[in-house]
PDB file of C-alpha atoms in Angstrom:
ATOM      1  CA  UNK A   1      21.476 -33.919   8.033  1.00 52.00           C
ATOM      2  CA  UNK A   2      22.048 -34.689   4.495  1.00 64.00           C
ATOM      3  CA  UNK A   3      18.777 -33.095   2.858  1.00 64.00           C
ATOM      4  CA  UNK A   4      18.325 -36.007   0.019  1.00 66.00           C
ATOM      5  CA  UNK A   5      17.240 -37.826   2.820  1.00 75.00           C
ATOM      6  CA  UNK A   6      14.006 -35.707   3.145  1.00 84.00           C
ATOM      7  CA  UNK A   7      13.154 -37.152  -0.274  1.00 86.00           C
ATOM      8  CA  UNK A   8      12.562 -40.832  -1.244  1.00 91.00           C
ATOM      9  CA  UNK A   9      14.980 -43.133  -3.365  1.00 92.00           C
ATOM     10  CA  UNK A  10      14.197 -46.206  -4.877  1.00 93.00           C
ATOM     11  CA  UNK A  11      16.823 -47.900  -2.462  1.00 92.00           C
ATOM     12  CA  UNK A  12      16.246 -46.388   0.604  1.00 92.00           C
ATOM     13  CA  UNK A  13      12.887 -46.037   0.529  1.00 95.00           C
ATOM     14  CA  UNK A  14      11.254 -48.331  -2.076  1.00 96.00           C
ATOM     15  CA  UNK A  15       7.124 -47.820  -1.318  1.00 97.00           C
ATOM     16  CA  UNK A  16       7.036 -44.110  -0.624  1.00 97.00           C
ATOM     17  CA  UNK A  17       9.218 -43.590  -4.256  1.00 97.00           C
ATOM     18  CA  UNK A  18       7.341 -46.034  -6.202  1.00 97.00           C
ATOM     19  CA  UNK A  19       3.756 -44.809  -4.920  1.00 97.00           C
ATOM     20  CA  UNK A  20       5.270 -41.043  -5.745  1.00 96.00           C
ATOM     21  CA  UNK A  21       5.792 -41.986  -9.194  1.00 96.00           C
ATOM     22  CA  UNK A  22       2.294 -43.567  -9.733  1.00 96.00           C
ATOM     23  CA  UNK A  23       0.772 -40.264  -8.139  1.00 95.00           C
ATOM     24  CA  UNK A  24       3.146 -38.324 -10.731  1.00 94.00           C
ATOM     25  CA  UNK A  25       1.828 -40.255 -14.013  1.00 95.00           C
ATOM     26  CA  UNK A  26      -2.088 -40.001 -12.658  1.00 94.00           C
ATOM     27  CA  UNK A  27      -1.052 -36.283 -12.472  1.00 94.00           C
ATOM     28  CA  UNK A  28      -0.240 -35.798 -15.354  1.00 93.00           C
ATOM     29  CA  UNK A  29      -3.599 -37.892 -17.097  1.00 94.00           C
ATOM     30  CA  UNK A  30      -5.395 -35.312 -15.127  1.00 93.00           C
ATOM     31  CA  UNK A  31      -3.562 -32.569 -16.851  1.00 91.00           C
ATOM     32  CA  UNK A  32      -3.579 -34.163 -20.458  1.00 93.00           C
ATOM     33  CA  UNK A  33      -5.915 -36.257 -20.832  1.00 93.00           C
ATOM     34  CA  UNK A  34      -9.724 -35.570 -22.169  1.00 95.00           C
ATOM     35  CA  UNK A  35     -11.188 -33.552 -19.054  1.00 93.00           C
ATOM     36  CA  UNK A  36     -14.211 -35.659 -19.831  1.00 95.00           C
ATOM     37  CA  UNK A  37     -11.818 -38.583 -19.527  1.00 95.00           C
ATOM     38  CA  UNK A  38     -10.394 -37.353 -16.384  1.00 94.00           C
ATOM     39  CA  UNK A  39     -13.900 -36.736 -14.879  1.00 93.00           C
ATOM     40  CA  UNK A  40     -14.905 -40.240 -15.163  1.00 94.00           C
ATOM     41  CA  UNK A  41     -11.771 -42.115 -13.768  1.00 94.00           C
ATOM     42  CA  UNK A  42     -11.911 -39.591 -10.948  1.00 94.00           C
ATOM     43  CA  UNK A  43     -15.880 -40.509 -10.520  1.00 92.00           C
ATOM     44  CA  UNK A  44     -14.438 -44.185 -10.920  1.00 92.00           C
ATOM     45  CA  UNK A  45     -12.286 -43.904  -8.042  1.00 93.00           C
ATOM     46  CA  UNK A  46     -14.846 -41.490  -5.791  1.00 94.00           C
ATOM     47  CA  UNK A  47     -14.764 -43.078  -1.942  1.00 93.00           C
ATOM     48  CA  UNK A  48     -18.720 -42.209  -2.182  1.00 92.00           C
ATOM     49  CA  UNK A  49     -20.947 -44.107  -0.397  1.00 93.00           C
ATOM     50  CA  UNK A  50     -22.948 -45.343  -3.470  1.00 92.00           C
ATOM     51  CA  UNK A  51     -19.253 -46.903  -4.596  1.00 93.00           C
ATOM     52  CA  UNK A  52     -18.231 -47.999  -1.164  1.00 93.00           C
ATOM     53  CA  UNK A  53     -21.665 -50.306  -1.314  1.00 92.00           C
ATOM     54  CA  UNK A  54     -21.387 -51.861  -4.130  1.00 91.00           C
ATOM     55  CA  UNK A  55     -17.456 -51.704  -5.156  1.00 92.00           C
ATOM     56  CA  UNK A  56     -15.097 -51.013  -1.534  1.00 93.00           C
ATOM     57  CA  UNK A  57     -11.863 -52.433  -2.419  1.00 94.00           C
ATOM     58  CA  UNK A  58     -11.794 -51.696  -5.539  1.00 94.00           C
ATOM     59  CA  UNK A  59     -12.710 -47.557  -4.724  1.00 94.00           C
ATOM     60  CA  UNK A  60     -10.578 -47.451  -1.396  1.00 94.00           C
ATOM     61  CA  UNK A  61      -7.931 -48.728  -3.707  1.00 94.00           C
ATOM     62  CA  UNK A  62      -8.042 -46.443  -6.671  1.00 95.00           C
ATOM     63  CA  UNK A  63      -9.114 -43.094  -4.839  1.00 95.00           C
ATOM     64  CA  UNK A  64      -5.169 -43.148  -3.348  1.00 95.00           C
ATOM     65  CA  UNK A  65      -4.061 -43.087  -7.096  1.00 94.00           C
ATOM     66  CA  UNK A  66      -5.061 -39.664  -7.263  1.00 93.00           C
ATOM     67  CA  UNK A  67      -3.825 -36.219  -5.432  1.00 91.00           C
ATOM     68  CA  UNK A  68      -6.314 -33.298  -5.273  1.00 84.00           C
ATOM     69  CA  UNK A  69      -5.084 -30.211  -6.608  1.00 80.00           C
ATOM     70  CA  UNK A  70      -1.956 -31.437  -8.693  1.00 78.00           C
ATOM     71  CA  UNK A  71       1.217 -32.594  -7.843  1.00 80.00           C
ATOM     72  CA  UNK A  72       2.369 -29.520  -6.313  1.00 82.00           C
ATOM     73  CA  UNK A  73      -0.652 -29.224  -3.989  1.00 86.00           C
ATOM     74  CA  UNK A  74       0.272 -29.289  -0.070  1.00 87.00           C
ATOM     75  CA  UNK A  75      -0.783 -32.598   0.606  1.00 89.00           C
ATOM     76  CA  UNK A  76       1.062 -34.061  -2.074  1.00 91.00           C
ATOM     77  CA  UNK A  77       4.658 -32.441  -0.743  1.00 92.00           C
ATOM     78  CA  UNK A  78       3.574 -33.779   2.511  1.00 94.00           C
ATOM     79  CA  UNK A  79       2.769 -37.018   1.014  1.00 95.00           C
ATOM     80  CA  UNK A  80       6.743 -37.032   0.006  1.00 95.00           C
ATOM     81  CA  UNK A  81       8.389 -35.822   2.590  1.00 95.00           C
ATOM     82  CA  UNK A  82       6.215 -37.326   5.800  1.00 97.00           C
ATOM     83  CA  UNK A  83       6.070 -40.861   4.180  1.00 97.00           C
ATOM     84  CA  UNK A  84       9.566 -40.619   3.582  1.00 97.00           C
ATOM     85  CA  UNK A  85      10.857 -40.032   6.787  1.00 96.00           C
ATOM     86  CA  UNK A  86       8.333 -42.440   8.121  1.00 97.00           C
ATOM     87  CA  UNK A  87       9.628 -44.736   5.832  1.00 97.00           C
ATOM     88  CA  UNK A  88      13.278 -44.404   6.800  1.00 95.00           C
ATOM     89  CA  UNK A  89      12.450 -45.169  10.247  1.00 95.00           C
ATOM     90  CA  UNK A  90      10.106 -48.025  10.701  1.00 97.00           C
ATOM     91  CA  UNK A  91      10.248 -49.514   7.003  1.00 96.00           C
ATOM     92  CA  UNK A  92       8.031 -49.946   3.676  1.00 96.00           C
ATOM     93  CA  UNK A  93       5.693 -52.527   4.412  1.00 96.00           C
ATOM     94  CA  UNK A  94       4.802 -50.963   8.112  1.00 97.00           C
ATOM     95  CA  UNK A  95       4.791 -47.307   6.263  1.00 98.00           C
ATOM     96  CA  UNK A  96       2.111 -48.595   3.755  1.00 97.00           C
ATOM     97  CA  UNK A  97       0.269 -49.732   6.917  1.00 97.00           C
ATOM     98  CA  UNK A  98      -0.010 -46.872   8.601  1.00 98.00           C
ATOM     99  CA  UNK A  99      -1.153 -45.000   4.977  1.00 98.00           C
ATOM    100  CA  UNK A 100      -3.866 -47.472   4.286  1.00 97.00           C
ATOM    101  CA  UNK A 101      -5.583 -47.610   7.444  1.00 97.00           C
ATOM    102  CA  UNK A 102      -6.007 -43.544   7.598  1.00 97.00           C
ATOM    103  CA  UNK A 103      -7.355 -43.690   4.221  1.00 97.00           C
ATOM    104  CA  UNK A 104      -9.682 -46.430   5.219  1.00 97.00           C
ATOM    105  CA  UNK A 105     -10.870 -45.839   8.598  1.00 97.00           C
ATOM    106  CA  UNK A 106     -10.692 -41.825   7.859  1.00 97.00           C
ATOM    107  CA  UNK A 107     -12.969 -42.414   4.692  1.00 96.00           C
ATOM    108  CA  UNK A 108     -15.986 -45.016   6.298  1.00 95.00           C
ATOM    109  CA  UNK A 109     -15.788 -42.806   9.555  1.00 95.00           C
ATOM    110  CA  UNK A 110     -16.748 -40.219   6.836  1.00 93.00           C
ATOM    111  CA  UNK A 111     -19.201 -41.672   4.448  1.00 93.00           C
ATOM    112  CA  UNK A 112     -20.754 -44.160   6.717  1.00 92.00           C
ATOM    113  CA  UNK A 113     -23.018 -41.270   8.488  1.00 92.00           C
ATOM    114  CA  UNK A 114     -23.665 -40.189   5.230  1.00 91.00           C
ATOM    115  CA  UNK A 115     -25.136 -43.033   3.881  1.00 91.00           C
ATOM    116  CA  UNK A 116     -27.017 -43.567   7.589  1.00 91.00           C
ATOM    117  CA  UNK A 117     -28.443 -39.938   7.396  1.00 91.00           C
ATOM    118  CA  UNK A 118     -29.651 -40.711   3.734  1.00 89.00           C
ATOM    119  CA  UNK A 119     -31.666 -43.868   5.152  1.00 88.00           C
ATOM    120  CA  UNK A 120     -33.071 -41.700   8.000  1.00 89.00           C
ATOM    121  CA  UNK A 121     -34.116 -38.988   5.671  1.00 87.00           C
ATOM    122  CA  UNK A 122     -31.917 -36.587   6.654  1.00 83.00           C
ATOM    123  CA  UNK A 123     -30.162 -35.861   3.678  1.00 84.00           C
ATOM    124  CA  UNK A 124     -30.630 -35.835   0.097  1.00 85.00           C
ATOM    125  CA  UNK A 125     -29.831 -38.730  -2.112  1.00 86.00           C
ATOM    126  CA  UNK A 126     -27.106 -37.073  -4.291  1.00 85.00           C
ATOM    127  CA  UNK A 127     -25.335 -37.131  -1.097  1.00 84.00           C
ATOM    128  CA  UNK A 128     -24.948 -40.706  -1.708  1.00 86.00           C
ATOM    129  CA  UNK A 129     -23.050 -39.602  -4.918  1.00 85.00           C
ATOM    130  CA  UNK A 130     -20.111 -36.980  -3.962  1.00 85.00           C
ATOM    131  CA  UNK A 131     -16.934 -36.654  -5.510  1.00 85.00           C
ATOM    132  CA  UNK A 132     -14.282 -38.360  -2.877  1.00 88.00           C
ATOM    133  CA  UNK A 133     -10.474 -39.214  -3.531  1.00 91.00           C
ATOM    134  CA  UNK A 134      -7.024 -38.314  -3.005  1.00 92.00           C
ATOM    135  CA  UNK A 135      -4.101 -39.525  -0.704  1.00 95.00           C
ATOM    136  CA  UNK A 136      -4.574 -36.853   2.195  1.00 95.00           C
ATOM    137  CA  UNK A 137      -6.541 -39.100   4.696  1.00 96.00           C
ATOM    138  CA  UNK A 138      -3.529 -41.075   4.441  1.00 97.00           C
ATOM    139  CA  UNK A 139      -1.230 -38.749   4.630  1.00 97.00           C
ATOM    140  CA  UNK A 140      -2.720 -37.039   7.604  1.00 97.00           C
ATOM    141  CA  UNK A 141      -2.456 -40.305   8.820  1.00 98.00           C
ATOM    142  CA  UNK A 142       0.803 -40.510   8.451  1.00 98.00           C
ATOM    143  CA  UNK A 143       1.682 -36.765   9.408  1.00 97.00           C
ATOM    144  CA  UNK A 144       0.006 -38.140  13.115  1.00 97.00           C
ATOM    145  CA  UNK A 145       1.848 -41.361  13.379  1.00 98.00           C
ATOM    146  CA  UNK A 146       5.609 -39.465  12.596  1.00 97.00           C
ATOM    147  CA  UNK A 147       5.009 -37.100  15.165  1.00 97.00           C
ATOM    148  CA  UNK A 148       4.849 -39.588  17.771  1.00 96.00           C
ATOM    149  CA  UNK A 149       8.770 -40.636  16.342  1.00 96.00           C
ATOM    150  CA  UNK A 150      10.155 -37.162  16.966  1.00 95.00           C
ATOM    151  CA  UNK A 151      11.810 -35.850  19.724  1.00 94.00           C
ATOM    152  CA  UNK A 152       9.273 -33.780  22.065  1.00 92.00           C
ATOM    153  CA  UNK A 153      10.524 -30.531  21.134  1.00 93.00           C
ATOM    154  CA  UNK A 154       9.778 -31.022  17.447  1.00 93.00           C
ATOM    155  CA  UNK A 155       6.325 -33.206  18.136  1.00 95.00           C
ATOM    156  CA  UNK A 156       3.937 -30.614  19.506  1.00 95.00           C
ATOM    157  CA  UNK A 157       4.868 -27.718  17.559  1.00 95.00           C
ATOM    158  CA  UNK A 158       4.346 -29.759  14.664  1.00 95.00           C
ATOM    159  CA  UNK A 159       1.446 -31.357  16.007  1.00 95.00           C
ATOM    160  CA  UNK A 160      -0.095 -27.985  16.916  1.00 95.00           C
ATOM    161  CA  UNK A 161       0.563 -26.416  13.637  1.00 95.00           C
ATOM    162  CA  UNK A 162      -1.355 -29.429  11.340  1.00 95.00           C
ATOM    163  CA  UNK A 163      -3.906 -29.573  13.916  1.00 94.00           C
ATOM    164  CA  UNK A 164      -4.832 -25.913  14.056  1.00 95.00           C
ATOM    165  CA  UNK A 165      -4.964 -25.843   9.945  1.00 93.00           C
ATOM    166  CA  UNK A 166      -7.373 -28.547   9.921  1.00 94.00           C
ATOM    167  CA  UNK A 167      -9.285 -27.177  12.436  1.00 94.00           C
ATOM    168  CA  UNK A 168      -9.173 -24.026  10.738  1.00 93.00           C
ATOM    169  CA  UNK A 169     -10.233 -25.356   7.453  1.00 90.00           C
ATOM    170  CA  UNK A 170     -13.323 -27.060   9.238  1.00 90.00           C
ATOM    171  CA  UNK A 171     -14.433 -23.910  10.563  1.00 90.00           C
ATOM    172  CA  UNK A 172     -14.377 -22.732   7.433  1.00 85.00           C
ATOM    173  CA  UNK A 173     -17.345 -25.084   6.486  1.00 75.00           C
ATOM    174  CA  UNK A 174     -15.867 -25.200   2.498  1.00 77.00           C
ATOM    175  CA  UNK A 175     -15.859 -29.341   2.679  1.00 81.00           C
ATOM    176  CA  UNK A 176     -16.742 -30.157   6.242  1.00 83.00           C
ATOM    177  CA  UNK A 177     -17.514 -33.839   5.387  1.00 88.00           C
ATOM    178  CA  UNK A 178     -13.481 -33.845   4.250  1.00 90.00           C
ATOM    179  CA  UNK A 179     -12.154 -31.851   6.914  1.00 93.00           C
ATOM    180  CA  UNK A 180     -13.508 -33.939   9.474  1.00 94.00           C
ATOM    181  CA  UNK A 181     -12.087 -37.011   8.105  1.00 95.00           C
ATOM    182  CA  UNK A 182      -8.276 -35.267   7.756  1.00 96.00           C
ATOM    183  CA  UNK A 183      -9.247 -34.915  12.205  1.00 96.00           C
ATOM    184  CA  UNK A 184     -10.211 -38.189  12.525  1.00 97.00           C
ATOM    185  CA  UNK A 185      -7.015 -39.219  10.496  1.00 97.00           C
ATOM    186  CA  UNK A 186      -4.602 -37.614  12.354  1.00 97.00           C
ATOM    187  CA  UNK A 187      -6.287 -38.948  15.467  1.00 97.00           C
ATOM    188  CA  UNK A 188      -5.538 -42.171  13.711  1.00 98.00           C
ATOM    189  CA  UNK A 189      -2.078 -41.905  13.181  1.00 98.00           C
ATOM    190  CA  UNK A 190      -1.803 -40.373  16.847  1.00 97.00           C
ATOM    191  CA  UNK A 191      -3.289 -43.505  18.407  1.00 97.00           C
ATOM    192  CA  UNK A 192      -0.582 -45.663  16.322  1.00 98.00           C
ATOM    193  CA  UNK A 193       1.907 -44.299  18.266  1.00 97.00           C
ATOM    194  CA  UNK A 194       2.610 -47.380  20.574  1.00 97.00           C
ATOM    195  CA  UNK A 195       2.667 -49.377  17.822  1.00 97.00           C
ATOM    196  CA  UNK A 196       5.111 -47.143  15.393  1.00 97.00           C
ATOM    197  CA  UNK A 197       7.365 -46.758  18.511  1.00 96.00           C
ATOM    198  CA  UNK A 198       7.594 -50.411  18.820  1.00 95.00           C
ATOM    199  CA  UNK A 199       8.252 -50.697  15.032  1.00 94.00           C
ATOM    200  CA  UNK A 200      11.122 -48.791  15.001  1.00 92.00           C
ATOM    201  CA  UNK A 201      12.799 -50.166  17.896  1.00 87.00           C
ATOM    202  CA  UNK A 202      12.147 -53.000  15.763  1.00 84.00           C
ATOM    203  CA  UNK A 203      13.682 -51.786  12.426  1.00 76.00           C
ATOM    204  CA  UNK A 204      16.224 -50.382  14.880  1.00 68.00           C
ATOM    205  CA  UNK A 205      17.790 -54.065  15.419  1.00 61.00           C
TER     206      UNK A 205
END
């Protein structure tokens, strides 16, 4: 194993080292820039449901432009090395997939209850308004969806380990709303795995 591989290239794998470099530069805006500035691109970009009524694309887009915590936070070196061996095995395009639809579905399985338990009366309006974004729906996502690529021996350990985490960060009850969406998007990426298994015998020809 030639460990360069574990990291992306702008040859070998094009999406997962060009999105690392826009995460890198909004990094570094968050560390820079005017924290007031910061504040309101982040509120920009929040996956709330107040945004997700009235501007989805554009929020679903720009919340993955971001990493919480820095560049050097765990998600973020799981963001480049799980996308990266992803990547080298069933391609860009079908990589990006597998990303966006974690971040997606993980986010309105999230914030759609929300914004029904606000209509019912069951929570508060400033729920409508909370601070959402970051690449780790996707990513945990995309941690589900390798795992079903791997050879047996490697898939449930690994499997095990991310899954215990999360559900030890949700019994924690620090950001339950959040924690339950990284569950929900690894079940994600573990239901993909007919479809990332046909991919790569796919890429394989």
């Amino acid at each position: 194993m030639r460990p360069w591989r574990l990291l992306p290239t702008p040859t070998g794998t094009p999406f997962t080292f060009a999105y690392a470099v826009v995460l890198t530069v909004t990094s570094l805006i968050a560390v820079y820039a005017d924290p007031a500035l910061v504040h309101a691109l982040h509120q920009g970009s929040s996956t709330d449901v107040a945004h997700l009524v009235h501007t989805p694309l554009t929020v679903l887009l720009a919340s993955g432009l971001w990493t919480a915590g820095g560049i050097l936070a765990p998600y973020t070196i799981c963001f480049l090395l799980v996308l990266t061996a992803l990547e080298r095995r069933i391609g860009g395009a079908r990589t990006a997939v597998v990303f966006l639809l974690g971040h997606v579905l993980a986010t309105l399985a999230t914030e759609v209850p929300v914004g029904l338990a606000v209509l019912a009366g069951h929570l508060p309006d400033s729920s409508l308004h909370r601070l959402d974004y970051g690449v780790s729906f996707g990513v945990a996502t995309s941690i589900g969806a390798l795992t079903g690529l791997l050879r047996p021996w490697l898939r449930w350990p690994v499997l095990a380990l991310f899954g215990s985490l999360l559900v030890q960060d949700l019994l924690g009850l620090a950001d339950p709303l959040t924690d339950w969406g990284h569950l929900i998007a690894l079940v994600i990426g573990v239901g993909l795995w007919p479809l990332v298994r046909r991919w790569r015998t796919a890429s394989a020809h």
